[in-house]
Amino acid sequence: MKPDLFEAPDYYNLDDLLTEEHIMIRDAARAWVKRDVSPIIEKAAQDAKFPKSIIPGLASIGAFGPYIPEEYGGAGLDQISYGLIMQEIERGDSGVRSTASVQSSLVMYPIWKYGTEEQKQKFLPKLASGEFMGSFGLTEPDHGSNPSGMVTRFKDAGDHVILNGAKLWISNSPFCDVAVVWAKDENDRIHGLLVERGMEGFTTPETHNKWSLRASATGELIFQDVKIPKSNILPGRSGLGAPLSCLDSARFGIAWGAIGAAMDCYDTALRYSKERIQFGKPIAGFQLQQKKLAEMITEITKAQLLAWRLGVLREQGKATSAQISMAKRNNVEIAINIAREARQMLGGMGITGEYSIMRHSMNLESVITYEGTHDIHLLITGLDITGENAFS
Ligand code: TGC
Ligand code: FAD
């Protein structure tokens, strides 16, 4: 792969909206990605192997629990810092950002928000340092967009419960130490359970042959009469709103992350277009190529503004779930379109692993599907503005 020469576009001087601390945190994450992710990520994706060697680095830049309080090992940062870290990581690779999203927003967040003090003390510091890795099990083979139909269930058995069922498409599952699993009780109420590796009847087979997000490990969570102590149930919230609130946090991170992938594709295409000579001049001088680049930077700038404003609202506790859906949907869509246009600008070279664009393009096919598909987010906006539910 070519050396990482990334220069971040900032067409509207958006750095002026950031604090010195934001810029410091972002630049540290950017430097880490250049140094420790870019040189190894293409091979990891080609080999379809999550590069575990980067786990301590992810912890060191605050990517595991950026906004979790320091008393639990988190970085204690604000929401914009969290977004900027996700942006920089996904500039490197969406699969690496996935690992950080799951660990932070889907594992640490529910434990922090809904766990007991004992659960927080036991899991959060180890998750923040990367000593423990977590996964989040909501999706099932027959229930993806409609998680309320889930059939994974647990039964009361005295001081413990017995869990049966299966979760599919679970990021980090093959190596997770703990899984936050959403399952129904005997009254059909959804609860979060902390299922630990080593519990009898709990297995995590890996899903192979993915063409997307190859540097992230995806798998199943299978429960066959798994005996789980009641002390491993998250007591703070039950019902579908509990996992959906975690998704709000992860979708917020994706809205920022997708900008990183888009920026990397744009920057690569811009540089290439100035160097690639056809018909006696750089292809950057042809109007059709300029149209692509001009539209890319326009969409990136709009996405940056959307993410920044959402960050301010979220920090103030005012961001609605529907606003988060809009930003996730828009920013992933512009990223996937930019990746496609940028790929074309590199001609044949665009399909090779010499450049990051094709990898981003394939990764974004997962990003546009997980954490709520593109169409589901559109329907969330539709419901919000009309009051009419078009889901069923
Ligand atoms: P609905 O009746 O609308 O809502 C049920 C209850 O939940 C509340 N609620 C929310 N609460 C918090 N945050 C949100 N975003 C919420 N949305 C809804 C709602 O108020 C209600 O509460 P209550 O107290 O009245 O019970 O639910 P529904 O069954 O009609 O479904 C709504 C729908 C379709 C929007 C939702 O289920 C959905 O978002 N589906 C998409 C599923 C999804 O996003 N799955 C993601 C799995 S995790 C993942 O993909 C990780 S990828 C990780 C990575 O690698 O980065
Ligand atoms: P389906 O729900 O079957 O949807 C199929 C199609 O139907 C989609 O286009 C959808 O938009 C459309 N559709 C569905 N319902 C409607 C409707 N009412 N109106 C109109 N169109 C509709 N899940 C986890 O729990 N944890 C994870 O860590 C995780 N990681 C993932 C990693 C990867 C790489 C991938 C690909 C997925 C991951 N997921 C995870 C699962 C992901 O959240 C689901 O794939 C996603 O929610 C969609 O569910 P589904 O695949 O079952 O598609």
mmCIF file of C-alpha atoms in Angstrom, residues 14-382:
data_model
loop_
_atom_site.group_PDB
_atom_site.id
_atom_site.type_symbol
_atom_site.label_atom_id
_atom_site.label_comp_id
_atom_site.label_asym_id
_atom_site.label_seq_id
_atom_site.Cartn_x
_atom_site.Cartn_y
_atom_site.Cartn_z
ATOM 1 C CA LEU A 14 -14.522 24.137 10.770
ATOM 2 C CA ASP A 15 -11.497 23.849 13.027
ATOM 3 C CA ASP A 16 -12.577 27.302 14.269
ATOM 4 C CA LEU A 17 -15.601 25.577 15.844
ATOM 5 C CA LEU A 18 -13.388 23.207 17.821
ATOM 6 C CA THR A 19 -11.603 23.825 21.096
ATOM 7 C CA GLU A 20 -7.857 23.425 21.503
ATOM 8 C CA GLU A 21 -8.547 20.194 23.363
ATOM 9 C CA HIS A 22 -10.676 18.854 20.493
ATOM 10 C CA ILE A 23 -7.891 19.558 18.022
ATOM 11 C CA MET A 24 -5.282 17.971 20.260
ATOM 12 C CA ILE A 25 -7.368 14.817 20.707
ATOM 13 C CA ARG A 26 -8.155 14.612 16.998
ATOM 14 C CA ASP A 27 -4.552 15.158 15.953
ATOM 15 C CA ALA A 28 -3.328 12.485 18.362
ATOM 16 C CA ALA A 29 -5.814 10.006 16.886
ATOM 17 C CA ARG A 30 -4.842 11.072 13.348
ATOM 18 C CA ALA A 31 -1.149 10.580 14.051
ATOM 19 C CA TRP A 32 -1.794 7.175 15.603
ATOM 20 C CA VAL A 33 -3.808 6.033 12.569
ATOM 21 C CA LYS A 34 -1.023 7.149 10.229
ATOM 22 C CA ARG A 35 1.629 5.419 12.284
ATOM 23 C CA ASP A 36 -0.047 2.226 13.484
ATOM 24 C CA VAL A 37 -3.097 1.544 11.310
ATOM 25 C CA SER A 38 -2.311 2.628 7.748
ATOM 26 C CA PRO A 39 0.806 0.448 7.361
ATOM 27 C CA ILE A 40 -0.967 -2.774 8.396
ATOM 28 C CA ILE A 41 -4.628 -2.366 7.518
ATOM 29 C CA GLU A 42 -4.593 -3.400 3.874
ATOM 30 C CA LYS A 43 -2.989 -6.742 4.702
ATOM 31 C CA ALA A 44 -5.376 -7.274 7.620
ATOM 32 C CA ALA A 45 -8.323 -6.678 5.271
ATOM 33 C CA GLN A 46 -6.879 -8.903 2.543
ATOM 34 C CA ASP A 47 -6.258 -11.644 5.139
ATOM 35 C CA ALA A 48 -9.695 -11.055 6.717
ATOM 36 C CA LYS A 49 -8.113 -10.833 10.180
ATOM 37 C CA PHE A 50 -8.807 -8.265 12.868
ATOM 38 C CA PRO A 51 -5.357 -6.891 13.815
ATOM 39 C CA LYS A 52 -5.377 -7.455 17.568
ATOM 40 C CA SER A 53 -1.993 -5.726 17.852
ATOM 41 C CA ILE A 54 -3.779 -2.343 17.590
ATOM 42 C CA ILE A 55 -5.935 -2.869 20.698
ATOM 43 C CA PRO A 56 -3.511 -1.100 23.112
ATOM 44 C CA GLY A 57 -3.193 1.787 20.637
ATOM 45 C CA LEU A 58 -6.963 2.159 20.420
ATOM 46 C CA ALA A 59 -7.066 2.325 24.205
ATOM 47 C CA SER A 60 -4.238 4.873 24.285
ATOM 48 C CA ILE A 61 -6.065 7.383 22.033
ATOM 49 C CA GLY A 62 -9.200 7.130 24.190
ATOM 50 C CA ALA A 63 -11.200 5.116 21.638
ATOM 51 C CA PHE A 64 -12.542 2.719 24.274
ATOM 52 C CA GLY A 65 -15.079 4.731 26.240
ATOM 53 C CA PRO A 66 -14.179 8.284 25.166
ATOM 54 C CA TYR A 67 -17.069 9.783 27.146
ATOM 55 C CA ILE A 68 -17.146 7.250 29.997
ATOM 56 C CA PRO A 69 -16.041 8.948 33.259
ATOM 57 C CA GLU A 70 -12.397 8.609 34.244
ATOM 58 C CA GLU A 71 -13.338 6.930 37.544
ATOM 59 C CA TYR A 72 -14.309 3.888 35.419
ATOM 60 C CA GLY A 73 -11.224 4.059 33.224
ATOM 61 C CA GLY A 74 -12.847 6.047 30.393
ATOM 62 C CA ALA A 75 -11.359 9.182 28.873
ATOM 63 C CA GLY A 76 -14.042 11.502 30.323
ATOM 64 C CA LEU A 77 -14.287 13.507 27.084
ATOM 65 C CA ASP A 78 -17.208 15.336 25.490
ATOM 66 C CA GLN A 79 -19.322 14.152 22.565
ATOM 67 C CA ILE A 80 -17.463 16.114 19.897
ATOM 68 C CA SER A 81 -14.175 14.569 21.027
ATOM 69 C CA TYR A 82 -15.828 11.153 20.772
ATOM 70 C CA GLY A 83 -16.989 11.989 17.250
ATOM 71 C CA LEU A 84 -13.580 13.259 16.179
ATOM 72 C CA ILE A 85 -11.885 10.086 17.431
ATOM 73 C CA MET A 86 -14.356 7.953 15.442
ATOM 74 C CA GLN A 87 -13.793 10.136 12.360
ATOM 75 C CA GLU A 88 -10.049 9.619 12.520
ATOM 76 C CA ILE A 89 -10.263 5.880 13.129
ATOM 77 C CA GLU A 90 -12.677 5.367 10.236
ATOM 78 C CA ARG A 91 -10.391 7.473 8.056
ATOM 79 C CA GLY A 92 -8.107 4.482 8.539
ATOM 80 C CA ASP A 93 -10.740 1.733 8.283
ATOM 81 C CA SER A 94 -14.437 1.304 9.103
ATOM 82 C CA GLY A 95 -13.747 -2.131 10.610
ATOM 83 C CA VAL A 96 -11.367 -0.659 13.171
ATOM 84 C CA ARG A 97 -13.937 2.022 13.986
ATOM 85 C CA SER A 98 -16.513 -0.756 14.381
ATOM 86 C CA THR A 99 -14.412 -2.390 17.040
ATOM 87 C CA ALA A 100 -14.178 0.919 18.895
ATOM 88 C CA SER A 101 -17.892 1.692 18.436
ATOM 89 C CA VAL A 102 -18.972 -1.662 19.802
ATOM 90 C CA GLN A 103 -16.599 -1.505 22.753
ATOM 91 C CA SER A 104 -17.578 2.077 23.670
ATOM 92 C CA SER A 105 -21.206 2.602 22.774
ATOM 93 C CA LEU A 106 -22.632 -0.881 22.759
ATOM 94 C CA VAL A 107 -20.757 -2.520 25.645
ATOM 95 C CA MET A 108 -19.349 0.133 27.985
ATOM 96 C CA TYR A 109 -22.317 2.501 27.553
ATOM 97 C CA PRO A 110 -25.039 0.035 28.688
ATOM 98 C CA ILE A 111 -22.897 -1.162 31.586
ATOM 99 C CA TRP A 112 -22.248 2.432 32.636
ATOM 100 C CA LYS A 113 -25.872 3.544 32.163
ATOM 101 C CA TYR A 114 -27.790 0.474 33.312
ATOM 102 C CA GLY A 115 -25.318 -1.613 35.329
ATOM 103 C CA THR A 116 -24.799 -1.971 39.070
ATOM 104 C CA GLU A 117 -21.768 -0.397 40.727
ATOM 105 C CA GLU A 118 -20.298 -3.904 41.021
ATOM 106 C CA GLN A 119 -20.775 -4.557 37.286
ATOM 107 C CA LYS A 120 -19.207 -1.189 36.434
ATOM 108 C CA GLN A 121 -16.170 -1.834 38.633
ATOM 109 C CA LYS A 122 -15.737 -5.347 37.292
ATOM 110 C CA PHE A 123 -15.969 -4.590 33.566
ATOM 111 C CA LEU A 124 -15.466 -0.915 32.674
ATOM 112 C CA PRO A 125 -11.773 -0.380 33.563
ATOM 113 C CA LYS A 126 -10.776 -3.582 31.757
ATOM 114 C CA LEU A 127 -12.849 -2.658 28.701
ATOM 115 C CA ALA A 128 -11.315 0.837 28.682
ATOM 116 C CA SER A 129 -7.785 -0.558 28.682
ATOM 117 C CA GLY A 130 -8.547 -3.221 26.085
ATOM 118 C CA GLU A 131 -7.746 -6.037 28.519
ATOM 119 C CA PHE A 132 -11.361 -7.156 27.945
ATOM 120 C CA MET A 133 -13.074 -6.923 24.560
ATOM 121 C CA GLY A 134 -16.841 -6.795 24.302
ATOM 122 C CA SER A 135 -19.613 -7.544 21.822
ATOM 123 C CA PHE A 136 -23.294 -6.572 21.574
ATOM 124 C CA GLY A 137 -25.947 -9.096 20.625
ATOM 125 C CA LEU A 138 -29.222 -7.671 19.387
ATOM 126 C CA THR A 139 -29.647 -8.999 15.812
ATOM 127 C CA GLU A 140 -30.899 -12.553 15.333
ATOM 128 C CA PRO A 141 -31.088 -14.736 12.223
ATOM 129 C CA ASP A 142 -34.795 -13.913 11.778
ATOM 130 C CA HIS A 143 -34.903 -10.492 13.448
ATOM 131 C CA GLY A 144 -32.657 -7.742 12.092
ATOM 132 C CA SER A 145 -34.516 -4.504 11.414
ATOM 133 C CA ASN A 146 -37.251 -5.660 13.756
ATOM 134 C CA PRO A 147 -35.420 -6.543 16.974
ATOM 135 C CA SER A 148 -38.593 -6.485 19.067
ATOM 136 C CA GLY A 149 -39.486 -9.876 17.529
ATOM 137 C CA MET A 150 -36.383 -11.519 19.051
ATOM 138 C CA VAL A 151 -36.721 -15.125 20.221
ATOM 139 C CA THR A 152 -33.633 -15.390 22.457
ATOM 140 C CA ARG A 153 -35.055 -15.999 25.921
ATOM 141 C CA PHE A 154 -34.136 -16.638 29.523
ATOM 142 C CA LYS A 155 -35.964 -18.431 32.314
ATOM 143 C CA ASP A 156 -35.764 -17.862 36.035
ATOM 144 C CA ALA A 157 -33.915 -20.635 37.897
ATOM 145 C CA GLY A 158 -33.413 -19.328 41.455
ATOM 146 C CA ASP A 159 -30.191 -17.372 41.875
ATOM 147 C CA HIS A 160 -29.502 -17.597 38.143
ATOM 148 C CA VAL A 161 -31.296 -17.657 34.769
ATOM 149 C CA ILE A 162 -31.021 -20.069 31.836
ATOM 150 C CA LEU A 163 -30.448 -18.448 28.438
ATOM 151 C CA ASN A 164 -31.253 -20.028 25.055
ATOM 152 C CA GLY A 165 -31.094 -18.591 21.550
ATOM 153 C CA ALA A 166 -28.696 -17.181 18.975
ATOM 154 C CA LYS A 167 -27.456 -13.834 17.720
ATOM 155 C CA LEU A 168 -26.059 -13.316 14.219
ATOM 156 C CA TRP A 169 -23.812 -10.675 12.623
ATOM 157 C CA ILE A 170 -22.074 -9.763 15.846
ATOM 158 C CA SER A 171 -18.959 -7.580 15.588
ATOM 159 C CA ASN A 172 -16.066 -8.726 17.820
ATOM 160 C CA SER A 173 -17.950 -11.909 18.797
ATOM 161 C CA PRO A 174 -15.165 -14.377 17.908
ATOM 162 C CA PHE A 175 -12.790 -12.928 20.510
ATOM 163 C CA CYS A 176 -15.048 -11.117 22.967
ATOM 164 C CA ASP A 177 -14.537 -11.654 26.688
ATOM 165 C CA VAL A 178 -18.015 -10.397 27.504
ATOM 166 C CA ALA A 179 -21.165 -9.992 25.418
ATOM 167 C CA VAL A 180 -24.024 -7.628 26.225
ATOM 168 C CA VAL A 181 -26.935 -9.789 25.088
ATOM 169 C CA TRP A 182 -30.536 -8.637 24.719
ATOM 170 C CA ALA A 183 -33.080 -11.354 25.500
ATOM 171 C CA LYS A 184 -36.678 -11.706 26.619
ATOM 172 C CA ASP A 185 -37.812 -12.884 30.035
ATOM 173 C CA GLU A 186 -40.846 -15.068 30.653
ATOM 174 C CA ASN A 187 -43.083 -11.970 30.409
ATOM 175 C CA ASP A 188 -41.674 -11.018 26.982
ATOM 176 C CA ARG A 189 -39.762 -8.066 28.478
ATOM 177 C CA ILE A 190 -36.311 -7.379 26.958
ATOM 178 C CA HIS A 191 -33.316 -7.226 29.338
ATOM 179 C CA GLY A 192 -29.554 -6.885 28.912
ATOM 180 C CA LEU A 193 -27.434 -9.797 30.175
ATOM 181 C CA LEU A 194 -23.665 -9.921 30.580
ATOM 182 C CA VAL A 195 -22.576 -13.242 29.127
ATOM 183 C CA GLU A 196 -18.940 -14.080 29.839
ATOM 184 C CA ARG A 197 -16.588 -16.222 27.789
ATOM 185 C CA GLY A 198 -16.162 -19.571 29.462
ATOM 186 C CA MET A 199 -19.782 -19.884 30.581
ATOM 187 C CA GLU A 200 -20.885 -23.387 29.687
ATOM 188 C CA GLY A 201 -23.069 -23.568 26.558
ATOM 189 C CA PHE A 202 -21.857 -20.194 25.188
ATOM 190 C CA THR A 203 -20.058 -20.322 21.813
ATOM 191 C CA THR A 204 -19.004 -17.626 19.308
ATOM 192 C CA PRO A 205 -18.347 -19.061 15.821
ATOM 193 C CA GLU A 206 -16.856 -16.663 13.269
ATOM 194 C CA THR A 207 -18.663 -15.673 10.057
ATOM 195 C CA HIS A 208 -16.377 -16.103 7.045
ATOM 196 C CA ASN A 209 -16.358 -15.032 3.372
ATOM 197 C CA LYS A 210 -17.292 -11.385 3.945
ATOM 198 C CA TRP A 211 -16.411 -8.975 1.114
ATOM 199 C CA SER A 212 -16.885 -6.026 3.451
ATOM 200 C CA LEU A 213 -15.440 -5.000 6.813
ATOM 201 C CA ARG A 214 -12.828 -7.711 6.431
ATOM 202 C CA ALA A 215 -10.507 -6.261 9.084
ATOM 203 C CA SER A 216 -13.297 -6.616 11.670
ATOM 204 C CA ALA A 217 -14.219 -9.995 13.122
ATOM 205 C CA THR A 218 -17.922 -10.826 12.815
ATOM 206 C CA GLY A 219 -19.647 -13.895 14.195
ATOM 207 C CA GLU A 220 -22.486 -15.467 16.109
ATOM 208 C CA LEU A 221 -23.358 -15.716 19.774
ATOM 209 C CA ILE A 222 -24.969 -19.071 20.539
ATOM 210 C CA PHE A 223 -26.567 -19.892 23.877
ATOM 211 C CA GLN A 224 -27.498 -23.449 24.797
ATOM 212 C CA ASP A 225 -28.847 -23.592 28.332
ATOM 213 C CA VAL A 226 -26.293 -21.034 29.495
ATOM 214 C CA LYS A 227 -26.462 -20.562 33.260
ATOM 215 C CA ILE A 228 -26.114 -16.870 34.054
ATOM 216 C CA PRO A 229 -26.004 -15.458 37.588
ATOM 217 C CA LYS A 230 -28.725 -12.879 38.217
ATOM 218 C CA SER A 231 -25.943 -10.501 39.190
ATOM 219 C CA ASN A 232 -25.069 -10.403 35.455
ATOM 220 C CA ILE A 233 -28.411 -8.867 34.464
ATOM 221 C CA LEU A 234 -28.346 -5.094 33.835
ATOM 222 C CA PRO A 235 -30.991 -3.820 36.258
ATOM 223 C CA GLY A 236 -31.173 -0.158 35.205
ATOM 224 C CA ARG A 237 -33.486 -0.399 32.201
ATOM 225 C CA SER A 238 -35.586 -2.991 30.391
ATOM 226 C CA GLY A 239 -37.597 -2.930 27.151
ATOM 227 C CA LEU A 240 -36.467 -2.282 23.578
ATOM 228 C CA GLY A 241 -35.624 1.318 24.458
ATOM 229 C CA ALA A 242 -32.580 0.047 26.402
ATOM 230 C CA PRO A 243 -30.680 -1.397 23.408
ATOM 231 C CA LEU A 244 -32.001 1.371 21.146
ATOM 232 C CA SER A 245 -30.493 4.001 23.444
ATOM 233 C CA CYS A 246 -27.104 2.304 22.981
ATOM 234 C CA LEU A 247 -27.657 2.432 19.235
ATOM 235 C CA ASP A 248 -28.185 6.185 19.488
ATOM 236 C CA SER A 249 -24.677 6.533 20.844
ATOM 237 C CA ALA A 250 -23.137 4.192 18.265
ATOM 238 C CA ARG A 251 -25.046 5.782 15.353
ATOM 239 C CA PHE A 252 -23.770 9.183 16.486
ATOM 240 C CA GLY A 253 -20.204 7.808 16.255
ATOM 241 C CA ILE A 254 -20.902 6.417 12.782
ATOM 242 C CA ALA A 255 -22.207 9.793 11.590
ATOM 243 C CA TRP A 256 -18.737 11.158 12.382
ATOM 244 C CA GLY A 257 -16.824 8.053 11.325
ATOM 245 C CA ALA A 258 -18.269 7.986 7.827
ATOM 246 C CA ILE A 259 -16.879 11.495 7.259
ATOM 247 C CA GLY A 260 -13.416 10.060 7.904
ATOM 248 C CA ALA A 261 -13.833 7.438 5.180
ATOM 249 C CA ALA A 262 -15.188 10.105 2.797
ATOM 250 C CA MET A 263 -12.287 12.472 3.569
ATOM 251 C CA ASP A 264 -9.742 9.752 2.878
ATOM 252 C CA CYS A 265 -11.320 8.908 -0.498
ATOM 253 C CA TYR A 266 -11.550 12.571 -1.485
ATOM 254 C CA ASP A 267 -7.975 13.334 -0.437
ATOM 255 C CA THR A 268 -6.632 10.301 -2.294
ATOM 256 C CA ALA A 269 -8.552 11.155 -5.474
ATOM 257 C CA LEU A 270 -7.514 14.822 -5.329
ATOM 258 C CA ARG A 271 -3.829 13.935 -4.984
ATOM 259 C CA TYR A 272 -4.035 11.296 -7.715
ATOM 260 C CA SER A 273 -5.811 13.671 -10.096
ATOM 261 C CA LYS A 274 -2.970 16.185 -9.817
ATOM 262 C CA GLU A 275 -0.344 13.532 -10.542
ATOM 263 C CA ARG A 276 -2.018 11.413 -13.211
ATOM 264 C CA ILE A 277 -1.317 12.706 -16.725
ATOM 265 C CA GLN A 278 -3.613 11.814 -19.634
ATOM 266 C CA PHE A 279 -3.926 13.630 -22.943
ATOM 267 C CA GLY A 280 -0.880 15.656 -21.936
ATOM 268 C CA LYS A 281 -2.160 17.183 -18.705
ATOM 269 C CA PRO A 282 -3.151 16.209 -15.143
ATOM 270 C CA ILE A 283 -6.644 14.712 -15.093
ATOM 271 C CA ALA A 284 -7.434 17.353 -12.407
ATOM 272 C CA GLY A 285 -7.609 19.808 -15.302
ATOM 273 C CA PHE A 286 -10.589 18.081 -16.938
ATOM 274 C CA GLN A 287 -13.987 19.509 -16.091
ATOM 275 C CA LEU A 288 -15.592 16.105 -15.485
ATOM 276 C CA GLN A 289 -12.999 15.272 -12.828
ATOM 277 C CA GLN A 290 -13.354 18.708 -11.241
ATOM 278 C CA LYS A 291 -17.110 18.174 -11.017
ATOM 279 C CA LYS A 292 -16.545 14.981 -9.051
ATOM 280 C CA LEU A 293 -14.058 16.648 -6.683
ATOM 281 C CA ALA A 294 -16.186 19.779 -6.219
ATOM 282 C CA GLU A 295 -19.246 17.707 -5.361
ATOM 283 C CA MET A 296 -17.241 15.558 -2.961
ATOM 284 C CA ILE A 297 -15.896 18.496 -0.960
ATOM 285 C CA THR A 298 -19.356 20.094 -0.893
ATOM 286 C CA GLU A 299 -20.929 16.937 0.552
ATOM 287 C CA ILE A 300 -18.079 16.437 3.037
ATOM 288 C CA THR A 301 -18.466 20.016 4.258
ATOM 289 C CA LYS A 302 -22.229 19.610 4.718
ATOM 290 C CA ALA A 303 -21.681 16.331 6.564
ATOM 291 C CA GLN A 304 -19.076 17.943 8.838
ATOM 292 C CA LEU A 305 -21.517 20.713 9.752
ATOM 293 C CA LEU A 306 -24.311 18.204 10.435
ATOM 294 C CA ALA A 307 -22.049 16.118 12.673
ATOM 295 C CA TRP A 308 -20.696 19.125 14.550
ATOM 296 C CA ARG A 309 -24.170 20.512 15.268
ATOM 297 C CA LEU A 310 -25.369 17.076 16.336
ATOM 298 C CA GLY A 311 -22.378 16.881 18.673
ATOM 299 C CA VAL A 312 -23.336 20.173 20.289
ATOM 300 C CA LEU A 313 -26.946 19.022 20.710
ATOM 301 C CA ARG A 314 -25.884 15.661 22.109
ATOM 302 C CA GLU A 315 -23.507 17.288 24.562
ATOM 303 C CA GLN A 316 -26.422 19.443 25.757
ATOM 304 C CA GLY A 317 -28.602 16.318 26.056
ATOM 305 C CA LYS A 318 -30.929 17.685 23.374
ATOM 306 C CA ALA A 319 -30.223 15.472 20.332
ATOM 307 C CA THR A 320 -33.236 13.341 19.408
ATOM 308 C CA SER A 321 -32.973 9.783 18.110
ATOM 309 C CA ALA A 322 -34.472 10.975 14.816
ATOM 310 C CA GLN A 323 -31.779 13.658 14.454
ATOM 311 C CA ILE A 324 -29.121 10.998 15.011
ATOM 312 C CA SER A 325 -30.780 8.769 12.382
ATOM 313 C CA MET A 326 -30.712 11.598 9.856
ATOM 314 C CA ALA A 327 -26.997 12.213 10.380
ATOM 315 C CA LYS A 328 -26.098 8.503 10.269
ATOM 316 C CA ARG A 329 -28.075 8.024 7.078
ATOM 317 C CA ASN A 330 -26.856 11.151 5.311
ATOM 318 C CA ASN A 331 -23.202 10.848 6.212
ATOM 319 C CA VAL A 332 -22.923 7.180 5.306
ATOM 320 C CA GLU A 333 -24.691 7.831 2.018
ATOM 321 C CA ILE A 334 -22.387 10.681 1.039
ATOM 322 C CA ALA A 335 -19.372 8.563 2.042
ATOM 323 C CA ILE A 336 -20.411 5.593 -0.067
ATOM 324 C CA ASN A 337 -21.114 7.857 -3.060
ATOM 325 C CA ILE A 338 -17.787 9.637 -2.641
ATOM 326 C CA ALA A 339 -15.953 6.308 -2.397
ATOM 327 C CA ARG A 340 -17.555 5.203 -5.668
ATOM 328 C CA GLU A 341 -16.713 8.419 -7.531
ATOM 329 C CA ALA A 342 -13.189 8.518 -6.100
ATOM 330 C CA ARG A 343 -12.631 4.922 -7.170
ATOM 331 C CA GLN A 344 -13.522 5.846 -10.724
ATOM 332 C CA MET A 345 -11.117 8.773 -10.670
ATOM 333 C CA LEU A 346 -8.248 6.364 -10.056
ATOM 334 C CA GLY A 347 -9.162 4.305 -13.092
ATOM 335 C CA GLY A 348 -7.771 0.761 -12.892
ATOM 336 C CA MET A 349 -5.527 1.661 -9.958
ATOM 337 C CA GLY A 350 -8.683 2.327 -7.952
ATOM 338 C CA ILE A 351 -9.513 -1.350 -7.672
ATOM 339 C CA THR A 352 -6.163 -2.301 -6.155
ATOM 340 C CA GLY A 353 -5.026 -2.437 -2.553
ATOM 341 C CA GLU A 354 -2.336 0.131 -3.382
ATOM 342 C CA TYR A 355 -4.950 2.725 -2.453
ATOM 343 C CA SER A 356 -7.516 2.689 0.355
ATOM 344 C CA ILE A 357 -10.575 3.626 -1.715
ATOM 345 C CA MET A 358 -11.855 0.206 -2.744
ATOM 346 C CA ARG A 359 -11.522 -1.023 0.854
ATOM 347 C CA HIS A 360 -13.498 1.986 2.118
ATOM 348 C CA SER A 361 -16.082 1.397 -0.581
ATOM 349 C CA MET A 362 -16.608 -2.230 0.398
ATOM 350 C CA ASN A 363 -16.570 -1.404 4.119
ATOM 351 C CA LEU A 364 -19.270 1.207 3.687
ATOM 352 C CA GLU A 365 -21.630 -1.472 2.337
ATOM 353 C CA SER A 366 -21.723 -2.798 5.904
ATOM 354 C CA VAL A 367 -21.883 0.626 7.488
ATOM 355 C CA ILE A 368 -24.951 1.522 5.408
ATOM 356 C CA THR A 369 -26.615 -1.684 6.649
ATOM 357 C CA TYR A 370 -25.686 -2.048 10.289
ATOM 358 C CA GLU A 371 -26.912 0.087 13.178
ATOM 359 C CA GLY A 372 -30.173 0.373 11.233
ATOM 360 C CA THR A 373 -30.311 0.142 7.451
ATOM 361 C CA HIS A 374 -30.456 3.171 5.177
ATOM 362 C CA ASP A 375 -34.183 2.594 4.620
ATOM 363 C CA ILE A 376 -34.961 2.109 8.312
ATOM 364 C CA HIS A 377 -33.369 5.483 9.091
ATOM 365 C CA LEU A 378 -35.417 7.103 6.354
ATOM 366 C CA LEU A 379 -38.566 5.643 7.923
ATOM 367 C CA ILE A 380 -37.498 6.975 11.326
ATOM 368 C CA THR A 381 -37.325 10.469 9.788
ATOM 369 C CA GLY A 382 -40.653 9.844 8.025
#
